[in-house]
Structure formats: structure tokens, C-alpha cells
Amino acid sequence: MTAENAAVNFSELVNKNRQTLARLKESSRLVLHRRDGEDLVLTTAARAEQDRTVVSAATRMLAAMARREPGSAELLLDILPDAFPWVRFLPEPDVHAFAVELVDTMRAADSIGNSASVAQMLIAWQHTAEVHSDPELLAALTADHDADYGSVPDPRDVV
């Protein structure tokens, strides 16, 4: 089995399904390119369950480690820049907030078997780091604007 994902056009799955599905023996995932939509990833149920088991175990270990002792929390803060280099742009209180939110969101997502909230949270924090990395953008977004821009229209009224 190779580490890389195999890739084919979706039409190949439709037209040559046995040969195409046989490629899952060589690769853990098969990327199906579609002309009219987002690419799909095909894998076996057993492999998907293995992935979920690994992610769940890693999540539980990270959460347990972060909650054990004060020293463990410091270790998490020390390794965050290795895992997420962009945290170097966050102010120190935000790095702490990110670490807590990461562990809490991973635990909650694991409990329902859906990691979308973790991905969304990581993207939001990365964008926050991007703002902090650009002094001009940070100044523009954090400047005190004395002006009142008036009432905000109800978005349901906008057509």
C-alpha cells in the first residue's frame, strides 16, 4: 500500500468500476475528480473507521495531557509553534486561549464524530494570526472608530 492517494476521473469509476475499485488495494484513498463539482474521496469503511479511531485516540490523549498538571499545559504551549507555526504571531494571551479552545473543540468534535468544527476553529485562529502578522492591517482593524455608521439593515429585508 502506498502513502499517496490514487486519483482518477469520476467517469472512470462509473465506466470501469471493478478496475477502479481495485486501486483501493494499492492506496488507502481514491480521489475522484469531477468536472462539475468538488472532488470526492473514496475509501473502505474499515479504513475510515481506523482513521476515526486514531484521531479519537489522539484527541483523548491530548485532552488528558492538557488537563493533568500545570506543567502539561505549558508543554502544550511549547509544542504549539511546532504544530502550528503561525501561532508565533498571536499575542501570548491568545496563544493560551487558542490552546484551550483547541483541546475543548477537539473533545467536543470527537464526542459527536464530526471534525468540521475543529477545522473551522483552526482556520479562524490562523486568520487571527495573519491579522497580527501585518501591523497595518492590525492597526486598521483595531483602531477606535468614533463615527456611528447608522443602523444596520435587517439582512432578511435585503433581496
Short mmCIF file of C-alpha atoms in Angstrom, two decimals:
data_model
loop_
_atom_site.label_atom_id
_atom_site.label_comp_id
_atom_site.label_asym_id
_atom_site.label_seq_id
_atom_site.Cartn_x
_atom_site.Cartn_y
_atom_site.Cartn_z
CA MET A 1 0.00 0.00 0.00
CA THR A 2 1.38 3.41 -0.91
CA ALA A 3 1.18 6.50 1.24
CA GLU A 4 -0.06 8.60 -1.65
CA ASN A 5 -3.67 8.70 -2.70
CA ALA A 6 -4.55 7.37 -6.12
CA ALA A 7 -6.57 9.71 -8.31
CA VAL A 8 -8.91 9.10 -11.22
CA ASN A 9 -11.69 10.87 -13.00
CA PHE A 10 -15.15 10.09 -11.65
CA SER A 11 -16.14 8.76 -15.06
CA GLU A 12 -13.52 6.02 -14.67
CA LEU A 13 -15.35 4.78 -11.57
CA VAL A 14 -18.61 4.75 -13.49
CA ASN A 15 -17.24 3.10 -16.64
CA LYS A 16 -14.64 0.74 -15.14
CA ASN A 17 -15.84 0.27 -11.60
CA ARG A 18 -14.10 -3.04 -10.81
CA GLN A 19 -10.69 -1.93 -12.06
CA THR A 20 -11.07 1.45 -10.39
CA LEU A 21 -12.14 -0.01 -7.04
CA ALA A 22 -9.25 -2.48 -7.22
CA ARG A 23 -6.93 0.52 -6.89
CA LEU A 24 -8.05 0.79 -3.25
CA LYS A 25 -5.85 -2.24 -2.58
CA GLU A 26 -2.82 -0.16 -3.60
CA SER A 27 -3.81 3.08 -1.92
CA SER A 28 -5.76 3.93 1.21
CA ARG A 29 -7.85 6.50 -0.62
CA LEU A 30 -9.00 7.14 -4.14
CA VAL A 31 -9.55 10.76 -5.16
CA LEU A 32 -12.34 11.05 -7.70
CA HIS A 33 -12.01 14.19 -9.84
CA ARG A 34 -15.31 15.61 -11.01
CA ARG A 35 -15.84 18.16 -13.75
CA ASP A 36 -18.98 19.65 -12.28
CA GLY A 37 -18.33 19.52 -8.57
CA GLU A 38 -15.94 19.12 -5.73
CA ASP A 39 -13.62 16.13 -5.87
CA LEU A 40 -14.63 13.12 -3.78
CA VAL A 41 -12.51 10.75 -1.72
CA LEU A 42 -13.33 7.05 -1.72
CA THR A 43 -12.02 4.69 0.94
CA THR A 44 -13.14 1.50 2.60
CA ALA A 45 -15.33 1.56 5.69
CA ALA A 46 -12.61 -0.26 7.63
CA ARG A 47 -10.01 2.38 6.73
CA ALA A 48 -12.40 5.21 7.58
CA GLU A 49 -13.05 3.62 10.97
CA GLN A 50 -9.31 3.19 11.53
CA ASP A 51 -8.77 6.88 10.79
CA ARG A 52 -11.57 7.84 13.17
CA THR A 53 -10.12 5.59 15.88
CA VAL A 54 -6.67 7.15 15.52
CA VAL A 55 -8.00 10.72 15.58
CA SER A 56 -10.20 9.92 18.56
CA ALA A 57 -7.28 8.36 20.47
CA ALA A 58 -5.02 11.32 19.72
CA THR A 59 -7.75 13.72 20.81
CA ARG A 60 -8.33 11.89 24.09
CA MET A 61 -4.59 11.74 24.80
CA LEU A 62 -4.11 15.45 24.06
CA ALA A 63 -7.07 16.39 26.24
CA ALA A 64 -5.90 14.19 29.10
CA MET A 65 -2.36 15.54 28.85
CA ALA A 66 -3.54 19.16 28.81
CA ARG A 67 -5.71 18.68 31.88
CA ARG A 68 -3.33 16.63 34.09
CA GLU A 69 -0.96 19.15 35.62
CA PRO A 70 0.00 22.77 35.11
CA GLY A 71 3.29 21.57 33.59
CA SER A 72 1.38 19.66 30.92
CA ALA A 73 -0.39 22.80 29.81
CA GLU A 74 2.99 24.50 29.48
CA LEU A 75 4.23 21.60 27.38
CA LEU A 76 1.24 22.03 25.08
CA LEU A 77 2.02 25.74 24.77
CA ASP A 78 5.65 24.88 23.98
CA ILE A 79 4.77 22.48 21.16
CA LEU A 80 2.05 24.59 19.53
CA PRO A 81 4.53 26.60 17.40
CA ASP A 82 5.93 23.34 16.02
CA ALA A 83 2.47 22.10 15.05
CA PHE A 84 1.08 25.50 14.03
CA PRO A 85 3.95 27.89 13.15
CA TRP A 86 1.54 30.78 12.70
CA VAL A 87 0.82 30.92 16.48
CA ARG A 88 4.07 32.89 16.79
CA PHE A 89 2.12 35.90 15.52
CA LEU A 90 -0.54 35.66 18.23
CA PRO A 91 -0.23 37.69 21.42
CA GLU A 92 0.58 35.46 24.42
CA PRO A 93 -2.95 35.59 25.92
CA ASP A 94 -4.34 34.50 22.55
CA VAL A 95 -1.93 31.55 22.39
CA HIS A 96 -3.35 30.38 25.73
CA ALA A 97 -6.91 30.93 24.51
CA PHE A 98 -6.14 29.02 21.31
CA ALA A 99 -4.70 26.07 23.24
CA VAL A 100 -7.75 25.82 25.50
CA GLU A 101 -10.18 26.19 22.60
CA LEU A 102 -8.28 23.62 20.53
CA VAL A 103 -8.45 20.95 23.22
CA ASP A 104 -12.07 21.71 24.11
CA THR A 105 -13.22 21.78 20.48
CA MET A 106 -11.36 18.57 19.65
CA ARG A 107 -13.00 16.80 22.60
CA ALA A 108 -16.46 18.06 21.68
CA ALA A 109 -16.00 17.19 17.99
CA ASP A 110 -14.75 13.73 18.87
CA SER A 111 -17.81 13.14 21.03
CA ILE A 112 -20.09 13.60 18.02
CA GLY A 113 -17.78 12.13 15.40
CA ASN A 114 -17.57 15.27 13.28
CA SER A 115 -14.32 17.24 12.96
CA ALA A 116 -15.71 20.14 10.90
CA SER A 117 -15.79 22.43 13.94
CA VAL A 118 -12.10 21.74 14.61
CA ALA A 119 -11.16 22.65 11.05
CA GLN A 120 -13.28 25.80 11.22
CA MET A 121 -11.72 26.81 14.55
CA LEU A 122 -8.17 26.26 13.24
CA ILE A 123 -8.87 28.37 10.16
CA ALA A 124 -10.34 31.17 12.29
CA TRP A 125 -7.31 31.23 14.59
CA GLN A 126 -4.95 31.15 11.62
CA HIS A 127 -6.72 34.17 10.15
CA THR A 128 -6.37 35.92 13.51
CA ALA A 129 -2.63 35.22 13.40
CA GLU A 130 -2.49 36.60 9.85
CA VAL A 131 -4.03 39.85 11.08
CA HIS A 132 -1.50 40.08 13.90
CA SER A 133 1.34 39.43 11.44
CA ASP A 134 0.50 42.56 9.43
CA PRO A 135 0.95 45.75 11.51
CA GLU A 136 -1.02 47.91 9.08
CA LEU A 137 -3.96 45.52 8.95
CA LEU A 138 -3.91 45.08 12.72
CA ALA A 139 -3.93 48.85 13.21
CA ALA A 140 -6.81 49.29 10.77
CA LEU A 141 -8.89 46.59 12.41
CA THR A 142 -8.21 47.62 16.00
CA ALA A 143 -8.41 51.41 15.57
CA ASP A 144 -11.09 53.19 17.52
CA HIS A 145 -13.65 54.45 15.06
CA ASP A 146 -15.59 57.25 16.68
CA ALA A 147 -18.05 57.52 13.83
CA ASP A 148 -21.50 55.99 14.10
CA TYR A 149 -22.31 54.36 10.83
CA GLY A 150 -26.04 54.27 11.49
CA SER A 151 -28.43 51.43 11.80
CA VAL A 152 -27.74 48.12 10.18
CA PRO A 153 -30.45 46.86 7.82
CA ASP A 154 -32.03 43.53 8.61
CA PRO A 155 -30.37 41.04 6.21
CA ARG A 156 -33.72 39.32 5.69
CA ASP A 157 -35.02 42.52 4.07
CA VAL A 158 -32.20 42.64 1.51
CA VAL A 159 -33.09 40.90 -1.73
#
